[in-house]
Amino acid sequence: MNTFLQLVVNGLGKGAVFALLALGFVVIFKATEVVNFAHGSLVLFGGYLVVVTRESLGWVGASLVGILSAALLALAVERLLLARARSADANSLALLTIGLDVIITEEVVRRLGVTLPFLGEAWDAQPIQIGGITLFRTHLVALAVSAVLITAFFLAFRYSDWGVAMRAQAENREAAALMGIRSSRVTATAWLVAGALAGVAVLFIATQDFSGAGLSRGTHSIALAAFPAAILGGLDSTAGAVVGGLVVGLAEALSAQYISFDFSKSAVFLVMLVVLALRPSGLFGTRESTRV
Amino acid sequence: MTSTPTRFAACAALSAALVLSACGTKGGGSGSSGPDAEGVRTGSGVTATDITLGVMTDKTGVFKNLGLGITQGNELWAKDINAAGGVCGRQVRLETVDHGYKADTAKTLYPQIEPKVAGFVQMLGSPVVAALKQNLLSDKAVAAPASWSSELLDNPYVMIVGTTYDVEMIDGLSYLQEKNLIADGDTIGHIYIDGEYGQNGLRGSKHYAGKHNLTVKEVKITSTDTDLTNIVTGLKGDGVKAILLTTSPPQTGSVAAVNKALGLNVPLLGNNPVFDPALLKSPAASALDKLHIVASSVPFSADLPKAKDVAAKYKAAYREPANGGVPYGYAVGEVWGTVLKKACENKDLTRDGIAKALKETTSAGTENLVAALDFSKPGAPATRQVYVAQPDPGAEGGVRYVKPLFEAAEARDYVAPHQK
């Protein structure tokens, strides 16, 4: 029983970080209908900036620089590349993000060289024991940060001008434009926010508790592993990102023990396929209705 | 707009460059040639002034720190032997390529480096050596793999400096039992990277388990897995008394950290590649006290005259933090030096001559950087002796040995897979 409980705790903890990552995909998709495959490289970029500024600014300052840098890079990508191809369809832009992802990732990995720096020094490898169950501090902080950010998003989507504009744009881009909503501002803000989320997520990913490895190419792979979380939750649903993240974390942890570790890596994709077969828009995604 | 003559000139220059580069591919000259003025026959990678040896290493993959250490050890040896006049009146040169611990990359790089070298002073990684097995056979190129799988010993051109993973595990388990850290009838976990490296380590633990009625809970992983939290959680549920590791250093860090975090705190026993001094600066550092590393080469900081000499030269030449790869890389060079000198005495520095000299080498000495090696028994590890070491942040290279060279009784009667 203890093993089962520990696995659930492990899974939920990892799920919180997957939720943060999935939220990055969702914010951009909701605003622009573009799937941002460069999210993993934004994660790496934010992490790299933490590495290079940590010595001079300290961990807190460097983390803020990392988050801000990832946000600004995302904004630059949107302003300099995507905004100039406004008439291109969403699939073409998604392909563009793949190319960008390769370029940024390879450059960061090259610059990292043989170092594999860990980034979560404020919470990493400081477990808490409660009644025979180990809670990893990285997971706990990630859960708290996710809860705060996701609540903030719910509120922002519902009550802020930007949130209302984004929802309007997601509903009907043309009608939103005719009503005076500035599409470019909504889109740019979405990229900025997604970049910041990537910068936050890397502080939990490049840790002993979460990935067992420092900042490296593996960090990028983990960021992409959150993609199934976003898909199965529903690419345009913030609630879906949270549930998707937790499902991915749990599926991975439980299948590693009760089926096999090998299988656990494909388990999340299997869950995603099952969900998509039953609900093509994901668990909480908006169903597309087409009149024929 | 480019004019036609200019375009023609550009095309001609390009064609000439392609023709020249095609002609230059076999620049080292494969195959054997006639004897030189001293009557020594020469072959690939051997000229009147130089002997070139290949280094196929990992500078960018999961074993990049180990690869860097071994390469630096190779370089220090080459520098020393050249300062002493070289081998057979020739200077030793190294030709290095990075395969990133990827067999497919190594397959692509091999044809580029093979014609230029007499053999390989380093070929890092079991998957790489396995992928190049046929190439080494057909090219008759002697290679010292930085990989210690006894499965490789069916290839007569493979020169494993030290013992093999299976024997390391057997010796290591006997050490744990000698220290009463495990007992007959216990359950132990073995986490291993799927492939020749992991399977060979597992072969050793199964051999020992069979002799001592141990139950082995096997967990197969891949080289890119880094978070092993759920695996250790499962092994805790299985009630293991020790966890064996045939893994990469980041994986070792993960297991050590979770072993401590879950309050499991069982001894960890790893094959020689599982540790990297970088772990001592990772968040897992405080959890490494349970780790025991089994290796047949000395730790960097070993209190032996030759090890101290290598360490001093290393510190004078390099700034990177040292690891156990440095004395090992130097030792491999020493063994290569012994083999090349024998080939020179035989007046045959062709690849055939080098392979023949290897088989005649019954006691390659490295002043105890590794145990004395006997390459004359086909399919058998050249030694069965190991050191046991533990991480120590105070020691240069990050480990100190806790047991000097020894050979367990269970290792002595163990028959390696290709042993005749």
XYZ file of C-alpha atoms in Angstrom:
712
model
C 0.000 0.000 0.000
C 2.863 2.324 0.880
C 4.418 1.670 -2.523
C 1.144 2.563 -4.242
C 0.715 5.754 -2.212
C 4.324 6.759 -2.855
C 3.838 6.231 -6.581
C 0.681 8.356 -6.552
C 2.569 11.111 -4.720
C 5.453 10.848 -7.227
C 3.007 10.971 -10.135
C 0.996 13.937 -8.880
C 4.190 15.868 -8.118
C 5.553 15.361 -11.605
C 2.103 16.068 -13.005
C 2.214 19.576 -11.532
C 5.267 20.410 -13.651
C 3.745 18.781 -16.728
C 0.672 20.967 -16.135
C 2.841 24.107 -16.144
C 4.405 23.015 -19.414
C 1.076 22.065 -20.945
C -0.302 25.456 -19.983
C 2.404 27.032 -22.166
C 1.119 25.100 -25.184
C -2.485 25.938 -24.336
C -2.057 29.710 -23.935
C -0.554 30.060 -27.411
C -2.962 27.662 -29.052
C -5.945 29.411 -27.483
C -4.850 32.780 -28.808
C -3.519 31.792 -32.213
C -4.448 28.177 -32.999
C -0.734 27.563 -33.523
C 0.856 24.573 -31.816
C 4.157 25.902 -30.535
C 6.704 23.110 -30.977
C 9.445 25.520 -29.898
C 8.238 25.429 -26.290
C 11.021 23.003 -25.359
C 13.673 25.363 -26.667
C 12.154 28.274 -24.720
C 12.512 26.098 -21.627
C 16.174 25.456 -22.465
C 16.843 29.116 -23.250
C 15.377 30.281 -19.926
C 17.458 27.666 -18.116
C 20.621 28.676 -19.938
C 20.184 32.304 -18.901
C 19.870 31.165 -15.276
C 23.153 29.269 -15.663
C 25.104 32.187 -17.094
C 23.820 34.829 -14.679
C 23.656 32.750 -11.481
C 27.171 33.511 -10.350
C 26.797 37.266 -10.569
C 23.130 37.691 -9.632
C 22.538 34.814 -7.240
C 19.903 32.157 -7.786
C 16.841 34.377 -7.231
C 18.052 37.133 -9.552
C 19.186 34.628 -12.162
C 15.825 32.836 -12.032
C 14.025 36.101 -12.673
C 16.388 36.834 -15.569
C 15.722 33.334 -16.937
C 11.950 33.740 -16.776
C 12.103 37.210 -18.316
C 14.499 36.107 -21.061
C 12.346 33.149 -22.068
C 9.337 35.488 -22.160
C 11.182 38.048 -24.300
C 12.501 35.402 -26.675
C 8.966 34.092 -27.139
C 7.762 37.644 -27.791
C 10.581 38.191 -30.300
C 9.679 34.974 -32.102
C 6.088 36.112 -32.385
C 6.877 39.693 -33.421
C 9.744 38.991 -35.811
C 8.602 35.745 -37.420
C 4.999 34.796 -36.851
C 3.461 38.265 -37.001
C 5.031 38.753 -40.431
C 3.339 35.623 -41.726
C -0.136 36.465 -40.525
C -1.837 35.093 -43.599
C -0.079 31.731 -43.311
C -2.208 28.974 -41.914
C -1.667 27.642 -38.396
C -0.074 24.396 -39.601
C 2.620 26.236 -41.555
C 3.406 28.335 -38.510
C 3.612 25.187 -36.378
C 6.214 23.857 -38.833
C 8.091 27.125 -38.526
C 8.274 26.624 -34.760
C 9.817 23.162 -35.326
C 12.669 24.720 -37.308
C 13.149 27.376 -34.698
C 13.150 24.767 -31.971
C 16.023 22.879 -33.605
C 18.129 26.023 -34.017
C 17.689 27.310 -30.456
C 18.093 23.865 -28.870
C 21.278 23.001 -30.732
C 22.840 26.360 -29.897
C 22.025 26.107 -26.184
C 23.253 22.488 -25.999
C 26.471 23.498 -27.784
C 27.031 26.339 -25.356
C 26.375 24.128 -22.337
C 29.212 21.824 -23.426
C 30.033 19.172 -20.855
C 28.262 20.902 -17.968
C 24.868 19.676 -16.807
C 23.844 22.353 -14.292
C 20.986 21.777 -11.852
C 18.725 24.778 -11.411
C 16.380 24.193 -8.479
C 18.744 24.866 -5.607
C 16.059 26.465 -3.447
C 14.036 23.252 -3.255
C 15.916 20.386 -4.888
C 16.845 17.197 -2.982
C 15.246 18.360 0.254
C 12.545 15.720 0.756
C 9.964 15.791 3.530
C 8.890 12.540 5.228
C 5.277 12.257 6.386
C 4.047 8.952 7.775
C 6.343 6.772 5.697
C 5.648 8.711 2.519
C 8.286 10.956 0.956
C 7.203 14.271 -0.470
C 9.732 15.809 -2.842
C 10.017 19.527 -2.147
C 10.428 20.359 -5.847
C 7.073 18.701 -6.506
C 5.415 20.555 -3.633
C 6.668 23.963 -4.769
C 5.721 23.133 -8.359
C 2.215 22.208 -7.182
C 1.895 25.490 -5.296
C 3.252 27.563 -8.191
C 1.004 25.741 -10.652
C -2.025 26.295 -8.433
C -1.289 30.032 -8.141
C -0.551 30.519 -11.843
C -3.479 28.471 -13.030
C -5.878 30.319 -10.707
C -4.426 33.577 -12.004
C -5.099 32.413 -15.547
C -8.671 31.461 -14.768
C -9.265 34.892 -13.290
C -7.435 36.692 -16.083
C -9.352 34.851 -18.799
C -12.630 35.643 -17.120
C -12.164 39.186 -15.860
C -9.259 40.984 -17.541
C -9.564 42.839 -20.856
C -6.789 40.668 -22.278
C -8.575 37.483 -21.177
C -11.880 38.561 -22.646
C -10.144 39.633 -25.855
C -8.350 36.316 -26.064
C -11.554 34.358 -25.556
C -13.268 36.472 -28.182
C -10.424 35.914 -30.595
C -10.428 32.181 -29.891
C -14.152 32.095 -30.544
C -14.136 34.027 -33.806
C -11.055 35.873 -34.990
C -12.814 37.946 -37.653
C -15.697 38.995 -35.462
C -13.246 39.911 -32.690
C -11.273 42.090 -35.108
C -14.458 43.778 -36.317
C -15.332 44.540 -32.703
C -12.033 46.414 -32.361
C -9.975 43.781 -30.588
C -6.327 44.172 -31.518
C -5.368 40.687 -32.500
C -1.635 41.418 -32.544
C -1.635 42.576 -28.934
C -3.544 39.506 -27.753
C -1.241 37.188 -29.675
C 1.946 38.895 -28.521
C 0.829 38.765 -24.900
C 0.013 35.069 -25.216
C 3.544 34.330 -26.465
C 5.053 36.475 -23.731
C 3.100 34.587 -21.072
C 3.925 31.173 -22.573
C 7.621 32.085 -22.633
C 7.489 33.094 -18.976
C 5.805 29.777 -18.141
C 8.643 27.956 -19.910
C 11.131 29.968 -17.829
C 9.340 28.971 -14.634
C 9.011 25.304 -15.605
C 12.742 24.837 -16.220
C 13.450 25.673 -12.573
C 11.534 22.526 -11.671
C 12.622 20.323 -14.582
C 16.406 20.652 -14.282
C 16.350 19.190 -10.784
C 17.347 15.946 -9.123
C 13.793 15.475 -7.853
C 12.025 15.869 -11.177
C 14.300 14.685 -13.979
C 17.386 13.439 -12.154
C 19.473 15.495 -14.563
C 20.696 19.031 -14.967
C 19.991 21.338 -17.884
C 20.671 19.367 -21.064
C 19.106 18.031 -24.228
C 17.044 15.785 -21.929
C 15.356 18.895 -20.479
C 14.074 19.657 -23.945
C 12.745 16.120 -24.374
C 10.862 16.394 -21.078
C 9.315 19.673 -22.163
C 8.040 17.978 -25.296
C 6.779 15.045 -23.211
C 4.242 17.507 -21.799
C 2.688 17.709 -25.241
C 0.451 14.665 -24.620
C -0.723 16.373 -21.430
C -1.898 19.397 -23.428
C -3.462 17.217 -26.133
C -5.368 14.884 -23.865
C -6.599 17.734 -21.703
C -7.750 19.646 -24.756
C -5.388 22.054 -26.483
C -7.545 25.088 -25.800
C -8.434 24.352 -22.195
C -6.513 25.583 -19.154
C -8.387 23.160 -16.904
C -7.501 20.473 -19.417
C -3.801 21.340 -19.117
C -3.957 20.759 -15.362
C -5.860 17.484 -15.604
C -3.724 16.371 -18.557
C -0.534 17.068 -16.604
C -1.708 15.078 -13.613
C -2.900 12.185 -15.802
C 0.494 12.044 -17.532
C 2.350 12.069 -14.195
C 0.158 9.333 -12.714
C 0.147 7.162 -15.846
C 3.950 7.274 -15.929
C 4.435 6.471 -12.227
C 1.869 3.675 -11.916
C 2.666 1.924 -15.205
C 6.406 1.935 -14.324
C 5.661 -0.198 -11.273
C 2.646 -2.274 -12.292
C 3.468 -2.927 -15.950
C 7.112 -2.109 -16.693
C 9.465 0.859 -16.717
C 9.848 0.432 -20.471
C 6.113 0.625 -20.958
C 5.758 3.716 -18.759
C 7.365 5.845 -21.462
C 4.733 4.933 -24.007
C 1.877 4.690 -21.477
C 1.196 8.429 -21.622
C 0.896 8.303 -25.396
C -1.418 5.300 -25.142
C -3.633 7.196 -22.696
C -3.590 10.135 -25.106
C -4.686 7.911 -28.004
C -7.514 6.390 -25.976
C -8.746 9.830 -24.912
C -8.558 11.158 -28.466
C -10.420 8.139 -29.808
C -13.233 8.764 -27.363
C -13.104 12.566 -27.321
C -11.271 13.955 -30.354
C -11.006 17.428 -28.782
C -9.483 16.086 -25.589
C -11.070 15.858 -22.158
C -11.936 19.544 -21.852
C -11.274 20.876 -25.349
C -13.854 22.836 -27.306
C -15.727 20.632 -29.715
C -15.643 21.982 -33.215
C -19.069 21.949 -34.820
C -19.243 22.261 -38.562
C -22.493 22.876 -40.387
C -22.882 20.778 -43.517
C 24.887 38.077 -62.360
C 27.730 35.552 -62.475
C 29.373 35.371 -65.867
C 29.761 32.024 -67.658
C 33.599 31.914 -67.439
C 33.428 32.661 -63.717
C 30.861 29.916 -63.241
C 33.021 27.536 -65.275
C 36.058 28.366 -63.159
C 34.091 27.820 -59.973
C 32.842 24.440 -61.263
C 36.339 23.426 -62.295
C 37.764 24.380 -58.904
C 35.007 22.470 -57.143
C 35.547 19.390 -59.317
C 39.285 19.511 -58.683
C 38.697 19.794 -54.935
C 36.318 16.819 -55.004
C 38.756 14.703 -56.998
C 41.599 15.605 -54.642
C 39.559 14.920 -51.542
C 38.390 11.581 -52.970
C 41.991 10.656 -53.642
C 42.934 11.762 -50.144
C 40.408 9.630 -48.290
C 42.829 6.781 -47.855
C 45.633 9.209 -47.093
C 46.942 7.109 -44.236
C 47.421 4.249 -46.615
C 45.660 1.056 -45.599
C 47.221 -2.333 -46.089
C 50.845 -3.187 -45.554
C 53.864 -1.884 -47.388
C 57.445 -3.063 -47.690
C 60.033 -2.873 -44.908
C 61.687 0.431 -43.987
C 65.452 1.027 -43.632
C 65.449 -0.857 -40.294
C 63.667 -3.804 -41.877
C 60.354 -3.031 -40.087
C 57.258 -3.684 -42.192
C 54.700 -0.915 -41.922
C 50.984 -0.593 -42.594
C 48.033 1.745 -42.076
C 48.726 4.690 -39.822
C 52.467 4.052 -39.741
C 54.898 6.251 -41.645
C 58.667 6.621 -41.420
C 58.219 9.204 -38.674
C 54.831 8.622 -37.043
C 52.478 6.002 -35.670
C 48.917 7.321 -35.616
C 46.360 5.798 -33.234
C 42.635 6.505 -33.327
C 40.483 7.874 -30.502
C 36.750 7.383 -30.973
C 35.327 9.047 -27.898
C 32.229 10.660 -26.440
C 32.548 14.423 -26.085
C 28.852 15.245 -26.213
C 26.846 12.231 -24.952
C 26.061 10.671 -21.582
C 29.649 9.546 -20.953
C 31.279 12.796 -22.092
C 33.136 13.448 -18.827
C 34.532 9.921 -18.757
C 35.420 10.250 -22.455
C 37.232 13.511 -21.808
C 39.217 11.986 -18.922
C 40.266 8.935 -20.923
C 41.246 11.083 -23.905
C 43.344 13.317 -21.686
C 44.993 10.182 -20.228
C 45.721 8.984 -23.783
C 47.231 12.380 -24.623
C 49.436 12.427 -21.519
C 50.765 8.980 -22.400
C 51.469 10.017 -26.008
C 53.325 13.077 -24.742
C 55.411 10.973 -22.337
C 56.284 8.247 -24.806
C 57.201 10.816 -27.460
C 59.410 12.641 -24.970
C 61.148 9.316 -24.346
C 61.898 8.936 -28.058
C 58.656 7.408 -29.301
C 58.158 3.810 -30.409
C 60.298 2.152 -33.045
C 61.887 5.526 -33.813
C 58.495 7.037 -34.520
C 56.392 9.632 -32.719
C 52.885 8.634 -31.566
C 50.073 10.797 -32.916
C 46.403 10.649 -31.934
C 43.498 11.202 -34.330
C 40.314 11.988 -32.388
C 36.615 11.913 -33.353
C 33.466 12.412 -31.234
C 30.580 9.954 -31.703
C 28.484 11.240 -28.781
C 27.884 7.630 -27.562
C 25.820 7.000 -30.689
C 26.514 3.834 -32.653
C 25.110 5.274 -35.899
C 27.366 8.331 -35.666
C 30.330 6.063 -34.946
C 29.471 4.000 -38.026
C 29.631 7.165 -40.127
C 32.880 8.377 -38.593
C 34.735 5.062 -38.699
C 35.449 4.994 -42.471
C 36.913 8.498 -42.181
C 39.338 7.681 -39.384
C 40.166 4.010 -40.069
C 42.542 4.493 -43.032
C 44.600 6.991 -41.051
C 45.335 4.838 -38.001
C 47.273 1.721 -37.018
C 44.632 0.861 -34.392
C 42.489 2.494 -31.743
C 43.807 3.541 -28.364
C 40.233 4.390 -27.386
C 36.859 3.235 -28.659
C 34.314 4.340 -26.089
C 30.968 2.628 -25.543
C 29.639 -0.919 -25.802
C 27.043 -0.023 -28.464
C 29.779 1.599 -30.545
C 32.162 -1.340 -30.301
C 29.312 -3.750 -31.050
C 28.336 -1.731 -34.132
C 31.941 -1.663 -35.395
C 32.715 -5.296 -34.614
C 32.677 -6.453 -38.240
C 34.688 -3.425 -39.347
C 37.422 -4.181 -36.821
C 37.476 -7.806 -37.958
C 37.670 -7.029 -41.655
C 40.193 -4.198 -41.178
C 42.193 -6.249 -38.640
C 42.415 -3.132 -36.493
C 43.272 -3.648 -32.819
C 41.038 -1.490 -30.634
C 41.086 -0.798 -26.910
C 37.440 -0.253 -26.067
C 36.577 2.087 -23.226
C 33.944 -0.518 -22.617
C 34.451 -3.583 -20.543
C 31.929 -6.126 -21.801
C 33.182 -9.715 -21.965
C 30.814 -10.199 -24.931
C 33.365 -8.249 -26.978
C 36.053 -10.845 -26.380
C 34.986 -13.050 -29.294
C 36.727 -10.453 -31.442
C 40.494 -11.157 -31.460
C 41.223 -7.515 -32.267
C 39.565 -6.222 -29.094
C 42.022 -5.416 -26.315
C 40.136 -4.854 -23.056
C 42.434 -3.150 -20.581
C 41.176 -4.281 -17.184
C 38.520 -6.749 -16.267
C 34.952 -6.953 -17.591
C 31.584 -5.774 -16.231
C 30.432 -9.281 -15.291
C 33.586 -9.905 -13.267
C 33.364 -6.433 -11.685
C 29.878 -7.295 -10.418
C 30.980 -10.668 -9.076
C 33.946 -9.160 -7.244
C 31.800 -6.259 -5.992
C 29.055 -8.520 -4.615
C 31.643 -10.603 -2.819
C 32.940 -7.377 -1.260
C 29.421 -6.421 -0.074
C 29.002 -9.876 1.450
C 32.429 -9.774 3.068
C 31.355 -6.511 4.731
C 28.028 -8.126 5.815
C 26.034 -5.655 3.728
C 24.201 -8.535 2.027
C 23.644 -12.155 3.040
C 22.773 -15.414 1.297
C 19.054 -15.550 0.447
C 18.596 -11.745 0.209
C 16.722 -9.929 -2.539
C 18.758 -7.378 -4.479
C 17.816 -4.984 -7.279
C 19.850 -4.545 -10.453
C 19.141 -1.503 -12.621
C 20.913 -1.792 -15.950
C 21.044 -0.029 -19.305
C 19.664 -2.329 -21.937
C 22.428 -3.347 -24.313
C 25.781 -5.002 -24.048
C 26.951 -2.874 -21.099
C 23.960 -3.603 -18.914
C 23.462 -7.201 -19.981
C 27.084 -7.999 -19.206
C 26.846 -6.507 -15.702
C 23.629 -8.457 -15.159
C 25.343 -11.660 -16.258
C 27.820 -11.170 -13.408
C 25.176 -10.470 -10.756
C 23.191 -13.524 -11.857
C 26.305 -15.697 -11.613
C 26.953 -14.521 -8.065
C 23.255 -14.734 -7.148
C 23.171 -18.344 -8.329
C 26.043 -19.214 -6.001
C 24.518 -17.440 -2.999
C 20.789 -17.982 -3.428
C 20.108 -14.273 -3.993
C 16.957 -13.103 -5.773
C 17.746 -10.447 -8.388
C 14.989 -7.944 -9.240
C 16.035 -6.764 -12.699
C 15.044 -3.362 -14.059
C 15.960 -2.520 -17.624
C 16.366 1.141 -18.604
C 17.804 3.055 -21.564
C 20.864 5.310 -21.533
C 18.744 8.458 -21.809
C 16.488 7.779 -18.795
C 17.500 10.005 -15.921
C 14.663 9.998 -13.398
C 14.599 6.612 -11.689
C 12.361 7.636 -8.773
C 9.578 5.217 -9.616
C 12.008 2.315 -10.065
C 13.606 2.814 -6.654
C 10.120 3.204 -5.130
C 9.248 -0.204 -6.587
C 12.496 -1.805 -5.383
C 11.810 -0.485 -1.886
C 8.449 -2.243 -2.041
C 10.284 -5.443 -3.065
C 12.415 -5.246 0.077
C 15.803 -5.163 -1.634
C 18.933 -5.193 0.533
C 21.192 -3.625 -2.103
C 20.856 -2.019 -5.521
C 23.328 -2.856 -8.265
C 23.905 -0.306 -11.000
C 25.127 -0.781 -14.537
C 24.092 2.729 -15.496
C 25.336 6.175 -16.502
C 26.447 8.734 -13.865
C 23.244 10.833 -13.952
C 21.247 7.644 -13.394
C 23.496 6.776 -10.463
C 22.782 10.223 -9.021
C 19.050 9.689 -9.361
C 19.142 6.271 -7.652
C 21.379 7.550 -4.842
C 19.166 10.598 -4.221
C 15.945 8.568 -4.175
C 17.566 5.817 -2.063
C 18.144 8.474 0.577
C 14.925 10.439 0.041
C 12.734 7.352 0.497
C 14.678 6.330 3.608
C 15.693 3.075 1.885
C 19.421 3.659 2.462
C 20.672 0.337 1.070
C 24.207 -0.052 -0.294
C 24.624 0.728 -3.991
C 27.166 -1.173 -6.069
C 28.137 0.053 -9.505
C 30.313 -0.942 -12.444
C 33.211 1.372 -13.209
C 31.375 3.817 -15.558
C 28.595 4.640 -13.056
C 30.474 7.400 -11.288
C 31.545 10.838 -12.393
C 33.094 13.371 -9.983
C 30.529 15.886 -11.283
C 28.012 13.977 -9.130
C 29.767 15.375 -6.069
C 28.637 18.845 -7.122
C 25.086 17.749 -7.915
C 22.114 17.786 -5.517
C 22.690 14.023 -5.090
C 26.127 14.610 -3.500
C 24.977 14.042 0.056
C 23.413 10.714 -0.924
C 26.531 9.157 -2.466
C 27.918 7.702 0.761
C 26.156 4.398 0.038
C 27.794 3.998 -3.374
C 30.575 1.473 -4.019
C 32.311 1.520 -7.383
C 34.112 -1.514 -8.755
C 36.858 -0.906 -11.293
C 40.069 -2.482 -12.399
C 41.829 0.843 -12.885
C 42.965 3.007 -9.995
C 41.146 6.134 -8.833
C 42.790 9.403 -9.900
C 44.027 10.110 -6.379
C 45.432 6.622 -5.711
C 48.418 6.493 -3.403
C 50.646 4.743 -5.935
C 53.814 6.220 -7.469
C 52.649 5.946 -11.093
C 49.166 7.271 -10.291
C 50.724 10.238 -8.493
C 52.999 10.878 -11.462
C 50.044 10.842 -13.891
C 48.013 13.083 -11.558
C 50.823 15.645 -11.343
C 51.232 15.725 -15.115
C 47.475 16.039 -15.532
C 47.284 19.034 -13.219
C 50.110 20.706 -15.110
C 48.411 20.195 -18.466
C 44.640 20.487 -17.906
C 42.214 22.611 -15.959
C 39.101 20.375 -16.013
C 38.231 18.406 -12.868
C 39.907 15.004 -13.191
C 38.169 11.637 -13.068
C 39.177 7.978 -13.062
C 39.303 8.046 -16.847
C 42.667 9.843 -16.721
C 44.799 7.047 -15.165
C 42.824 4.503 -17.189
C 43.495 6.354 -20.454
C 47.163 6.544 -19.538
C 47.224 2.819 -18.695
C 45.690 1.905 -22.061
C 48.423 3.945 -23.702
C 51.030 2.036 -21.707
C 49.571 -1.291 -22.873
C 49.514 -0.037 -26.469
C 53.140 1.000 -25.999
C 54.027 -2.526 -24.834
C 52.244 -4.074 -27.824
C 53.828 -1.672 -30.327
C 57.304 -2.303 -28.898
C 56.761 -6.053 -29.261
C 55.553 -5.544 -32.844
C 58.658 -3.433 -33.478
C 60.882 -6.191 -32.069
C 59.083 -8.564 -34.438
C 59.902 -6.094 -37.259
C 56.217 -5.912 -38.168
C 54.168 -2.743 -37.563
C 51.416 -3.789 -39.953
C 47.988 -4.436 -38.480
C 48.628 -8.177 -38.676
C 51.902 -7.648 -36.862
C 50.218 -5.583 -34.132
C 47.484 -8.211 -33.627
C 50.150 -10.944 -33.389
C 52.100 -8.888 -30.846
C 48.913 -8.461 -28.761
C 48.428 -12.232 -28.531
C 52.028 -12.596 -27.399
C 51.529 -10.075 -24.581
C 51.222 -12.097 -21.389
C 52.121 -9.483 -18.807
C 51.470 -5.918 -19.885
C 52.481 -3.865 -16.890
C 51.147 -0.418 -16.088
C 52.811 -0.012 -12.676
C 49.477 -0.985 -11.071
C 47.354 1.640 -12.831
C 45.474 -1.536 -13.721
C 46.254 -5.108 -12.660
C 48.819 -7.014 -14.746
C 47.199 -8.105 -17.991
C 47.427 -11.339 -19.932
C 46.022 -11.167 -23.479
C 47.122 -14.645 -24.497
C 43.925 -16.503 -23.470
C 41.239 -16.136 -26.140
C 37.852 -14.998 -24.853
C 38.985 -14.568 -21.249
C 39.251 -11.232 -19.427
C 42.901 -10.124 -19.249
C 42.555 -9.845 -15.441
C 39.904 -10.571 -12.802
C 41.253 -8.203 -10.196
C 39.453 -5.033 -9.141
C 39.630 -2.126 -6.775
C 36.559 -1.093 -4.764
C 36.213 2.648 -4.340
C 33.782 5.062 -2.712
C 32.999 8.683 -3.520
C 35.009 11.130 -1.459
C 34.662 14.877 -2.052
C 38.049 15.390 -0.393
C 39.905 13.175 -2.863
C 41.087 14.472 -6.200
C 39.116 12.672 -8.884
C 36.287 12.244 -6.381
C 36.903 8.687 -5.175
C 39.207 6.837 -2.796
C 39.657 3.128 -2.874
C 38.407 1.159 0.094
C 39.866 -2.162 -1.011
C 43.027 -2.617 -3.058
C 43.331 -5.019 -5.999
C 41.691 -8.358 -5.235
C 39.947 -11.226 -6.999
C 36.928 -13.020 -5.497
C 36.800 -16.825 -5.501
C 33.496 -16.622 -7.410
C 35.242 -14.558 -10.109
C 38.101 -17.021 -10.407
C 35.864 -19.928 -11.476
C 33.541 -17.780 -13.598
C 33.566 -18.673 -17.273
C 33.209 -15.634 -19.552
C 30.822 -16.010 -22.526
C 33.509 -16.555 -25.159
C 36.165 -18.117 -22.965
C 37.794 -21.133 -24.623
